[in-house]
PDB file of C-alpha atoms in Angstrom:
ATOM      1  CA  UNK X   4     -20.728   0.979 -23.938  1.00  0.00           C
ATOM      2  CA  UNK X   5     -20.221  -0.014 -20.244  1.00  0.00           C
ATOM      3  CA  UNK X   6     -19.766  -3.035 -18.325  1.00  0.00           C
ATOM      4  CA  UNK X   7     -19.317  -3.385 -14.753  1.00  0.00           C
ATOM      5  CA  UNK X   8     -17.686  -6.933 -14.629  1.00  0.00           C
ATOM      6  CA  UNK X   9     -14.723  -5.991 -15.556  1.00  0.00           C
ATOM      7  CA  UNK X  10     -13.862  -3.348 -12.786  1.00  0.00           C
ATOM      8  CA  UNK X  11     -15.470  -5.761 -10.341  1.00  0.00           C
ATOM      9  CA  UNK X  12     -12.839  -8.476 -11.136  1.00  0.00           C
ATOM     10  CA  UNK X  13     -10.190  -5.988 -11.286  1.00  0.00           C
ATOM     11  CA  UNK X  14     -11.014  -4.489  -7.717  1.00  0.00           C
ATOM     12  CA  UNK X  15     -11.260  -7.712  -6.349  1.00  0.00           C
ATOM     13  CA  UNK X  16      -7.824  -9.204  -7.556  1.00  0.00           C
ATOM     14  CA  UNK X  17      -6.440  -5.886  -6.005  1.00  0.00           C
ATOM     15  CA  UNK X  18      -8.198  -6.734  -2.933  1.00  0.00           C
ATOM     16  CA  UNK X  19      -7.219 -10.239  -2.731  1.00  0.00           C
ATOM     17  CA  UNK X  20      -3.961  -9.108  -3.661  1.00  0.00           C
ATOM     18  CA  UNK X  21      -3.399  -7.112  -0.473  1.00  0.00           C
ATOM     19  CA  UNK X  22      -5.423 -10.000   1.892  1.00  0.00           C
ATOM     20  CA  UNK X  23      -2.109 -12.227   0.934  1.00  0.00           C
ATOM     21  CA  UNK X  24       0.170  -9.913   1.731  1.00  0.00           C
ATOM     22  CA  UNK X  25      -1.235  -9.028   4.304  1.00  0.00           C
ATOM     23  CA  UNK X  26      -1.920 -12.236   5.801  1.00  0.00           C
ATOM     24  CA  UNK X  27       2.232 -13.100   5.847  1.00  0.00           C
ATOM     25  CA  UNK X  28       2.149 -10.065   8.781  1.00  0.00           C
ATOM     26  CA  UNK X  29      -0.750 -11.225  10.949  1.00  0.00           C
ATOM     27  CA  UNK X  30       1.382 -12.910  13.091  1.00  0.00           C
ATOM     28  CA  UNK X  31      -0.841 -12.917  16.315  1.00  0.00           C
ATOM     29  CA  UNK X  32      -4.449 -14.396  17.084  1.00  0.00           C
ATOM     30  CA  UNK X  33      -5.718 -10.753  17.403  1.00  0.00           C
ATOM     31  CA  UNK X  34      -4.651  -9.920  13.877  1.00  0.00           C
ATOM     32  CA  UNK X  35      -6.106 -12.734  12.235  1.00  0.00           C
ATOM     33  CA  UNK X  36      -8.969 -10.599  11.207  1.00  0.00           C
ATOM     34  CA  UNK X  37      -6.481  -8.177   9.156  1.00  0.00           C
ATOM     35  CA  UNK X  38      -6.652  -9.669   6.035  1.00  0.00           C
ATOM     36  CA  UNK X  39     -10.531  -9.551   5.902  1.00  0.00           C
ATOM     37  CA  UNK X  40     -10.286  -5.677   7.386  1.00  0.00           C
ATOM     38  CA  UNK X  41      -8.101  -5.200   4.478  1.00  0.00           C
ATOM     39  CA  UNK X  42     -10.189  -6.965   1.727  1.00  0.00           C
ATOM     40  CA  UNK X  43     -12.896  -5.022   2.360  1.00  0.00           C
ATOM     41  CA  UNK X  44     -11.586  -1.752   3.044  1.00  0.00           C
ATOM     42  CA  UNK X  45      -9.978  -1.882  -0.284  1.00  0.00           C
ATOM     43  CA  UNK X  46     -13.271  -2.947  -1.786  1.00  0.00           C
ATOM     44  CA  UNK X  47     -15.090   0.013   0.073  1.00  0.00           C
ATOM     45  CA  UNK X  48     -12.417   2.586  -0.957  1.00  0.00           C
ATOM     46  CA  UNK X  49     -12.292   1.977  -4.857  1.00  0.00           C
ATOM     47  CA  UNK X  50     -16.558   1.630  -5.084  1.00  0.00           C
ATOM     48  CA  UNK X  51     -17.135   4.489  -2.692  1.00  0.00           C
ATOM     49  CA  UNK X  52     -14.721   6.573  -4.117  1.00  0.00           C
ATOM     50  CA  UNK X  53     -15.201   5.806  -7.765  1.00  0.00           C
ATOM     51  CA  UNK X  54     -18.906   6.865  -7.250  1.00  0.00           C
ATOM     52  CA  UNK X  55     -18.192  10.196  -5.216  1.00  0.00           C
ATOM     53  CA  UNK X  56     -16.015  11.020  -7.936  1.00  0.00           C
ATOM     54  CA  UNK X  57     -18.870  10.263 -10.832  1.00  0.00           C
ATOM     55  CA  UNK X  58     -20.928  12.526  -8.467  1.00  0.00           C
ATOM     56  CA  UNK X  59     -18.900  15.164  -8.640  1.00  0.00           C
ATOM     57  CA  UNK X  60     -17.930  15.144 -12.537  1.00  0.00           C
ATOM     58  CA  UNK X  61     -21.887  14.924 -12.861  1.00  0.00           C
ATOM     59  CA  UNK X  62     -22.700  17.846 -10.354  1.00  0.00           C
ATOM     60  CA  UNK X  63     -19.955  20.119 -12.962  1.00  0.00           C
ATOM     61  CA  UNK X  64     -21.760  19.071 -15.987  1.00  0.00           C
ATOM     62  CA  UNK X  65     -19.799  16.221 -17.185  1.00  0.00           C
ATOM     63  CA  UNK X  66     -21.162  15.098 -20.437  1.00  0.00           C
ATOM     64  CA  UNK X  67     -20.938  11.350 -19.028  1.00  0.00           C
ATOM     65  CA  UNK X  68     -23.321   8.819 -17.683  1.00  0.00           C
ATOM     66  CA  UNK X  69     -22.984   7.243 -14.378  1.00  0.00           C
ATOM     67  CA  UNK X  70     -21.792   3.727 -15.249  1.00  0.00           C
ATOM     68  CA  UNK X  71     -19.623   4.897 -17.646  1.00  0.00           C
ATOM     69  CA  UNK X  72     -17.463   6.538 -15.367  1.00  0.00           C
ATOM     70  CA  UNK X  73     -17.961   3.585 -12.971  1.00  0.00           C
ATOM     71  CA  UNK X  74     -16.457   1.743 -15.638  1.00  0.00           C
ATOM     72  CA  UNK X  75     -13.928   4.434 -16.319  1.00  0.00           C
ATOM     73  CA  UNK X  76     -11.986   4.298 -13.015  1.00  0.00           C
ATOM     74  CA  UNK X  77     -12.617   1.026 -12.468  1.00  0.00           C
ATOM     75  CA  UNK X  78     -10.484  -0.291 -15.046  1.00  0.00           C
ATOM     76  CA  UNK X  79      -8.054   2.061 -14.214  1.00  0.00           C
ATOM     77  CA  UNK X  80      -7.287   0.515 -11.340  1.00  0.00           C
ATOM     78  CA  UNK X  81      -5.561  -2.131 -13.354  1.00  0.00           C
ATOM     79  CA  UNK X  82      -1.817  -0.144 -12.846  1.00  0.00           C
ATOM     80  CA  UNK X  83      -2.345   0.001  -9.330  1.00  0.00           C
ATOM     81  CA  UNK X  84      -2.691  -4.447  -9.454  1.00  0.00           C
ATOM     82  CA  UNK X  85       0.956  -4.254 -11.930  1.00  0.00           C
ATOM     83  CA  UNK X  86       2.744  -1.985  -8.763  1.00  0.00           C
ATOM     84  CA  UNK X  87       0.998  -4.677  -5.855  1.00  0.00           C
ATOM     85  CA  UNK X  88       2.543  -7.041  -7.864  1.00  0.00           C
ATOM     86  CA  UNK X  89       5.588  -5.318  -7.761  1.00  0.00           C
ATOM     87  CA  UNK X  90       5.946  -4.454  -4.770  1.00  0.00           C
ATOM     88  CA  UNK X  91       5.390  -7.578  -3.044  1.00  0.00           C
ATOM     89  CA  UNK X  92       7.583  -9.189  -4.894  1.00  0.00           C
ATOM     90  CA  UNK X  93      10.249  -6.862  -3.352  1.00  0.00           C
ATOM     91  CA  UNK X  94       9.006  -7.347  -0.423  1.00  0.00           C
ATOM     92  CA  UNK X  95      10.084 -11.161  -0.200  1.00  0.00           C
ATOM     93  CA  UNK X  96      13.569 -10.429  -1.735  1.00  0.00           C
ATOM     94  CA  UNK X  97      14.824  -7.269  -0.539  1.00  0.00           C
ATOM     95  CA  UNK X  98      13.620  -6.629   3.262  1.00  0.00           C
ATOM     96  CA  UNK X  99      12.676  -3.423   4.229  1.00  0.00           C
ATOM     97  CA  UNK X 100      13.682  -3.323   8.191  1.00  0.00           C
ATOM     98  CA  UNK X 101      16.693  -5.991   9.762  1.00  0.00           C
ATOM     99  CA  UNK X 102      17.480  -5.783  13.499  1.00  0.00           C
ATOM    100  CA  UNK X 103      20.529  -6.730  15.531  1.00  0.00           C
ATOM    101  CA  UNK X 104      21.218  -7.124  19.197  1.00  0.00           C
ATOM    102  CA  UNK X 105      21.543  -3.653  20.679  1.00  0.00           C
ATOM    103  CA  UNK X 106      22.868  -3.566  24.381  1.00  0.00           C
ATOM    104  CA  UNK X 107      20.140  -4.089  27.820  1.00  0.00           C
ATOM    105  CA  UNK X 108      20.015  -1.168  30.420  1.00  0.00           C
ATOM    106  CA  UNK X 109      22.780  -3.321  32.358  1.00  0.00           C
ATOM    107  CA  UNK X 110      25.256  -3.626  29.432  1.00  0.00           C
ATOM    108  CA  UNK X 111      28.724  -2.176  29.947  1.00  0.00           C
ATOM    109  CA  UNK X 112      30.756  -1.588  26.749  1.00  0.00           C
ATOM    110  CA  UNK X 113      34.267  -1.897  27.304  1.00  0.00           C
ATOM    111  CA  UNK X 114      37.036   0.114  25.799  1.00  0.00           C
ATOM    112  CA  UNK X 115      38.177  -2.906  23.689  1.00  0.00           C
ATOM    113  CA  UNK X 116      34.557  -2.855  22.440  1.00  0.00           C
ATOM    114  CA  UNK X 117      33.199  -5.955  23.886  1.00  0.00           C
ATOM    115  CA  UNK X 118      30.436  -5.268  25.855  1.00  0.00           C
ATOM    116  CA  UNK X 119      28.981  -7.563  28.945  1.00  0.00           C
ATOM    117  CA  UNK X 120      26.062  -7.531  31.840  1.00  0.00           C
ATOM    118  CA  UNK X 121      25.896  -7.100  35.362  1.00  0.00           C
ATOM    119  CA  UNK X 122      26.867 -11.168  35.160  1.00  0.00           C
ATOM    120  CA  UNK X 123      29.906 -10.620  33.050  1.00  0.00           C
ATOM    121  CA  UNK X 124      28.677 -12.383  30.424  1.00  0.00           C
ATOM    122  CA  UNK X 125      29.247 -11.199  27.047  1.00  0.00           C
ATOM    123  CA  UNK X 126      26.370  -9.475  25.161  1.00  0.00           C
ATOM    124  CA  UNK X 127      26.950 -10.193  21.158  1.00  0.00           C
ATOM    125  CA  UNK X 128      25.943  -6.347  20.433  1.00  0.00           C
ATOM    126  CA  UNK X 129      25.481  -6.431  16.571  1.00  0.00           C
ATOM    127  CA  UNK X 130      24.925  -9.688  15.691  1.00  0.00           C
ATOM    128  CA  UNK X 131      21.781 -10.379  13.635  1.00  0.00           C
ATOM    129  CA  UNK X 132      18.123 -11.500  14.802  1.00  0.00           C
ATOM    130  CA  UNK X 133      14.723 -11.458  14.294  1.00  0.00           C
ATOM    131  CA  UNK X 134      12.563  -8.545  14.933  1.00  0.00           C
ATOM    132  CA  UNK X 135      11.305  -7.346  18.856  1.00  0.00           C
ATOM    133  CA  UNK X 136       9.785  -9.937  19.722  1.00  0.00           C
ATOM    134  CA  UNK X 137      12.896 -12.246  19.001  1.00  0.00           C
ATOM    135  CA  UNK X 138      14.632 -13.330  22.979  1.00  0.00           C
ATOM    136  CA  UNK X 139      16.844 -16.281  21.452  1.00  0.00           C
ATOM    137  CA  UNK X 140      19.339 -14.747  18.988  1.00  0.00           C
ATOM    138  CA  UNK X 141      20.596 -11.884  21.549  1.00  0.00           C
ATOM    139  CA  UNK X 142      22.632 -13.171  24.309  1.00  0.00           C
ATOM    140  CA  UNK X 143      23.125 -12.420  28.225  1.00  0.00           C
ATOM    141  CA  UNK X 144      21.496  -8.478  28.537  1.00  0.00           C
ATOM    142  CA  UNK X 145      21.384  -8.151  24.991  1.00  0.00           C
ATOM    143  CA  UNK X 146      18.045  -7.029  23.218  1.00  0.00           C
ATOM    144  CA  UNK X 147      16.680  -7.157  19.939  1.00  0.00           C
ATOM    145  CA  UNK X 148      15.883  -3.393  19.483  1.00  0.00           C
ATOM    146  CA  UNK X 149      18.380  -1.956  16.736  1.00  0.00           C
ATOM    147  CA  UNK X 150      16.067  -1.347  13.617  1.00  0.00           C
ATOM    148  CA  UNK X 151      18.146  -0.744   9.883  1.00  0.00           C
ATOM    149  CA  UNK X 152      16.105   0.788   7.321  1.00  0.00           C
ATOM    150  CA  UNK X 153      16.368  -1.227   3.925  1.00  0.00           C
ATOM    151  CA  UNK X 154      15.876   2.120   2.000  1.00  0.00           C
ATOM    152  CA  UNK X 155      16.031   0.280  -1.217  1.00  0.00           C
ATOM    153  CA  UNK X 156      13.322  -1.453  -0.483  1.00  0.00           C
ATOM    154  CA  UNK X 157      11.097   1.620   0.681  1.00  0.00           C
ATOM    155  CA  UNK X 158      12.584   3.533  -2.311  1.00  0.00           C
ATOM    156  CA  UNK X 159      11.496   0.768  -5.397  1.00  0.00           C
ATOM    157  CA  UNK X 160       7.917   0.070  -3.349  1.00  0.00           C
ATOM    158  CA  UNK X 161       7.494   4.052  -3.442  1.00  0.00           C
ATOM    159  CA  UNK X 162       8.865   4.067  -7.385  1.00  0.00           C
ATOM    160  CA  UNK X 163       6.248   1.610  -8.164  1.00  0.00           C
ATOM    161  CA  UNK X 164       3.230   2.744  -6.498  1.00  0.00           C
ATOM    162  CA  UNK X 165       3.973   6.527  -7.851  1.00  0.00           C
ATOM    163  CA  UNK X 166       4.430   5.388 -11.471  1.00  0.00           C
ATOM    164  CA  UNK X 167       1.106   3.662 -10.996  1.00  0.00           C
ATOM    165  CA  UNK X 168      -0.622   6.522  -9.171  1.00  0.00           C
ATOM    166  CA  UNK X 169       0.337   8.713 -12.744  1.00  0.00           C
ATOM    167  CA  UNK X 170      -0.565   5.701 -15.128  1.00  0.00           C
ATOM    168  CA  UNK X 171      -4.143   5.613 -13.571  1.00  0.00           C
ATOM    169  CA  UNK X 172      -4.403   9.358 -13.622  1.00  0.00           C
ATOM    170  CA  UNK X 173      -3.331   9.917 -17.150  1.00  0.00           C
ATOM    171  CA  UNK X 174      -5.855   7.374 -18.343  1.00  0.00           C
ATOM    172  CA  UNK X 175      -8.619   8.933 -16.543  1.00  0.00           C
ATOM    173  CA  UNK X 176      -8.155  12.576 -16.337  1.00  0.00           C
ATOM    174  CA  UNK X 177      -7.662  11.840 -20.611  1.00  0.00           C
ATOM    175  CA  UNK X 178     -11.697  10.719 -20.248  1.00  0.00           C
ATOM    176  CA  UNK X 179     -12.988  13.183 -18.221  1.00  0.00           C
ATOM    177  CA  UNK X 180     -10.596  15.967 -19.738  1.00  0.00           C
ATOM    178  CA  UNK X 181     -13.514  15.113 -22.763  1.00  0.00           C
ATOM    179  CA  UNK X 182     -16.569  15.262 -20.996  1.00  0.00           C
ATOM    180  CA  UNK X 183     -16.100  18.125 -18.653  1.00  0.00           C
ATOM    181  CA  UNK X 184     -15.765  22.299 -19.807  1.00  0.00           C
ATOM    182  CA  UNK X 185     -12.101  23.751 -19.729  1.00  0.00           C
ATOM    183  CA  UNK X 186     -13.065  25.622 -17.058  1.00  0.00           C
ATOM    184  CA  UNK X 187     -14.019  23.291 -14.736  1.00  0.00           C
ATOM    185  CA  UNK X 188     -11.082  20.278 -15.148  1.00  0.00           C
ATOM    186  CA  UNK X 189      -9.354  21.108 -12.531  1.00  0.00           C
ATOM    187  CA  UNK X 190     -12.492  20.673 -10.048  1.00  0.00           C
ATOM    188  CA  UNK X 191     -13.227  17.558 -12.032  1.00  0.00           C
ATOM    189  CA  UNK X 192      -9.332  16.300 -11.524  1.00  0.00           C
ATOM    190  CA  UNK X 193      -8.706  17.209  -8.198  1.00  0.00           C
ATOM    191  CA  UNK X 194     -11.470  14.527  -6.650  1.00  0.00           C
ATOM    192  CA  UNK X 195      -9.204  11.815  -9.279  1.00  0.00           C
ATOM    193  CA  UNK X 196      -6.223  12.568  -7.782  1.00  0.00           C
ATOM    194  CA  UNK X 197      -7.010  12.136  -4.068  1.00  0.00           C
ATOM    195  CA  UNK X 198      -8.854   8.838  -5.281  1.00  0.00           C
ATOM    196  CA  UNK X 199      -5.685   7.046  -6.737  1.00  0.00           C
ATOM    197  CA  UNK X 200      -3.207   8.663  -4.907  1.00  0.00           C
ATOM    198  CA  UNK X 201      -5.351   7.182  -2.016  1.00  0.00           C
ATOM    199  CA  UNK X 202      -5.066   3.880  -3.543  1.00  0.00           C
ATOM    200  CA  UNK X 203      -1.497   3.883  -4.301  1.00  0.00           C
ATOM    201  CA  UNK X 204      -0.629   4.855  -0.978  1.00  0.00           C
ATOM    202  CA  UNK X 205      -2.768   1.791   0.367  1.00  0.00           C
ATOM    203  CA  UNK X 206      -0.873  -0.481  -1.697  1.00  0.00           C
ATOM    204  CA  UNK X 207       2.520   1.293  -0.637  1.00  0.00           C
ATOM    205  CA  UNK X 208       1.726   0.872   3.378  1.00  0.00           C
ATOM    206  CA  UNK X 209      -0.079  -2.910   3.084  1.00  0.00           C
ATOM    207  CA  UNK X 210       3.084  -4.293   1.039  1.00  0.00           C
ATOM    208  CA  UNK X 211       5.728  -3.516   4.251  1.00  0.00           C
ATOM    209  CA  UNK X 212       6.449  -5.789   5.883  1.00  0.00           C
ATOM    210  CA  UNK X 213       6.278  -3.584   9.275  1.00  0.00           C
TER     211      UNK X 213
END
C-alpha cells in the first residue's frame, strides 16, 4: 500500500523549515523573495528527483510500482527534517562566522601595538562587531573586515546533515536493494545517493548563517 499524503506533509515541513531559516538572513529588500526561492526549490528538488529516481529503478527492472517508490523516498526524507532541526538550532547558539575591527588602508600600527589613522586617532583593532556592513562598532580608520570561522559550528551542522544523508540512504537503498537484480543495485543506488546527498547538502548551506 501507498499513500502520497504523507511524503507531501513531510516535504513541505522540510520546506517550510528552510523558508524560516532562511528568512532570519534576508536582510535586504532584494532578498525578501529568498525564502519563497527556497520553499520551492526544495519542493522542486525532492518531487523531481524522487520521480527521476523511480524512473530509473523502473527503466532496470525494478519489481516496484511508481507510487510506491514515490512513497518510498518520500518518507525518507523524514531524517533530513530531524538534522534541519538540528542544525538550526546550532545555528542560534553557536555562531558560525564573528568579525572584529581589522585596521583601514590608513592605519599605522605602532610598535607598542596600538594602532591609529592618518588623524591620530586610535583604531580599536580587535574589538568585536557586527558583520561588513557594521560602520558603528569600529572606530577612527578601523573596518569591520576580520572574519573567525566558528568551526564548531560548521563541524556539528556537517555531523548532522551526514548522519542524515546515511539514515535516508540505508532506509531506501534496503527497499530497492529488494526490488531490483544483484546486478544492477549499484545503477539503482547511485541515482539515491546523489538525490539525498543533494538534499543534505541543501539543508547544510540554507542553515548558515552566511
Amino acid at each position: 500500500n501507498w499513500d502520497l499524503w504523507g511524503p507531501l506533509f513531510l516535504c513541505l515541513f522540510l520546506a517550510i523549515l528552510l523558508s524560516i531559516d532562511e528568512t532570519g538572513s534576508a536582510s535586504s529588500h532584494k532578498d525578501a523573495d529568498r525564502p519563497a526561492v527556497v520553499f520551492s526549490s526544495m519542493l522542486l528538488m525532492v518531487w523531481i528527483g524522487a520521480i527521476v529516481v523511480t524512473v530509473n529503478a523502473k527503466l532496470l527492472g525494478g519489481n516496484v510500482s511508481f507510487f510506491q517508490n514515490i512513497c518510498l523516498l518520500g518518507y525518507c526524507v523524514a531524517p533530513m527534517i530531524v538534522a534541519t532541526a538540528l542544525c538550526m538550532t546550532i545555528r542560534l547558539t553557536i555562531p558560525d562566522a564573528s568579525f572584529t575591527c581589522g585596521a583601514g588602508p590608513k592605519t599605522v600600527c605602532l610598535p607598542s601595538g596600538a594602532c591609529v589613522d592618518s588623524s591620530n586617532s586610535t583604531v580599536n583593532v580587535g574589538a568585536s562587531c557586527g558583520g561588513w556592513g557594521d560602520k558603528e562598532s569600529c572606530v577612527g580608520d578601523g573596518r569591520c573586515s576580520q572574519v573567525h570561522i566558528g568551526y564548531t559550528n560548521v563541524l556539528l551542522r556537517l555531523l548532522f546533515s551526514v548522519a542524515a544523508v546515511f539514515w535516508s540512504l540505508r532506509s531506501s537503498l534496503g527497499f530497492l536493494s529488494e526490488v531490483v537484480t544483484p546486478e544492477r543495485r549499484a545503477l539503482a543506488a547511485y541515482p539515491v545517493c546523489l538525490f539525498f546527498t543533494a538534499i543534505g547538502w541543501m539543508v547544510m548551506l540554507r542553515t548558515s548563517s552566511s
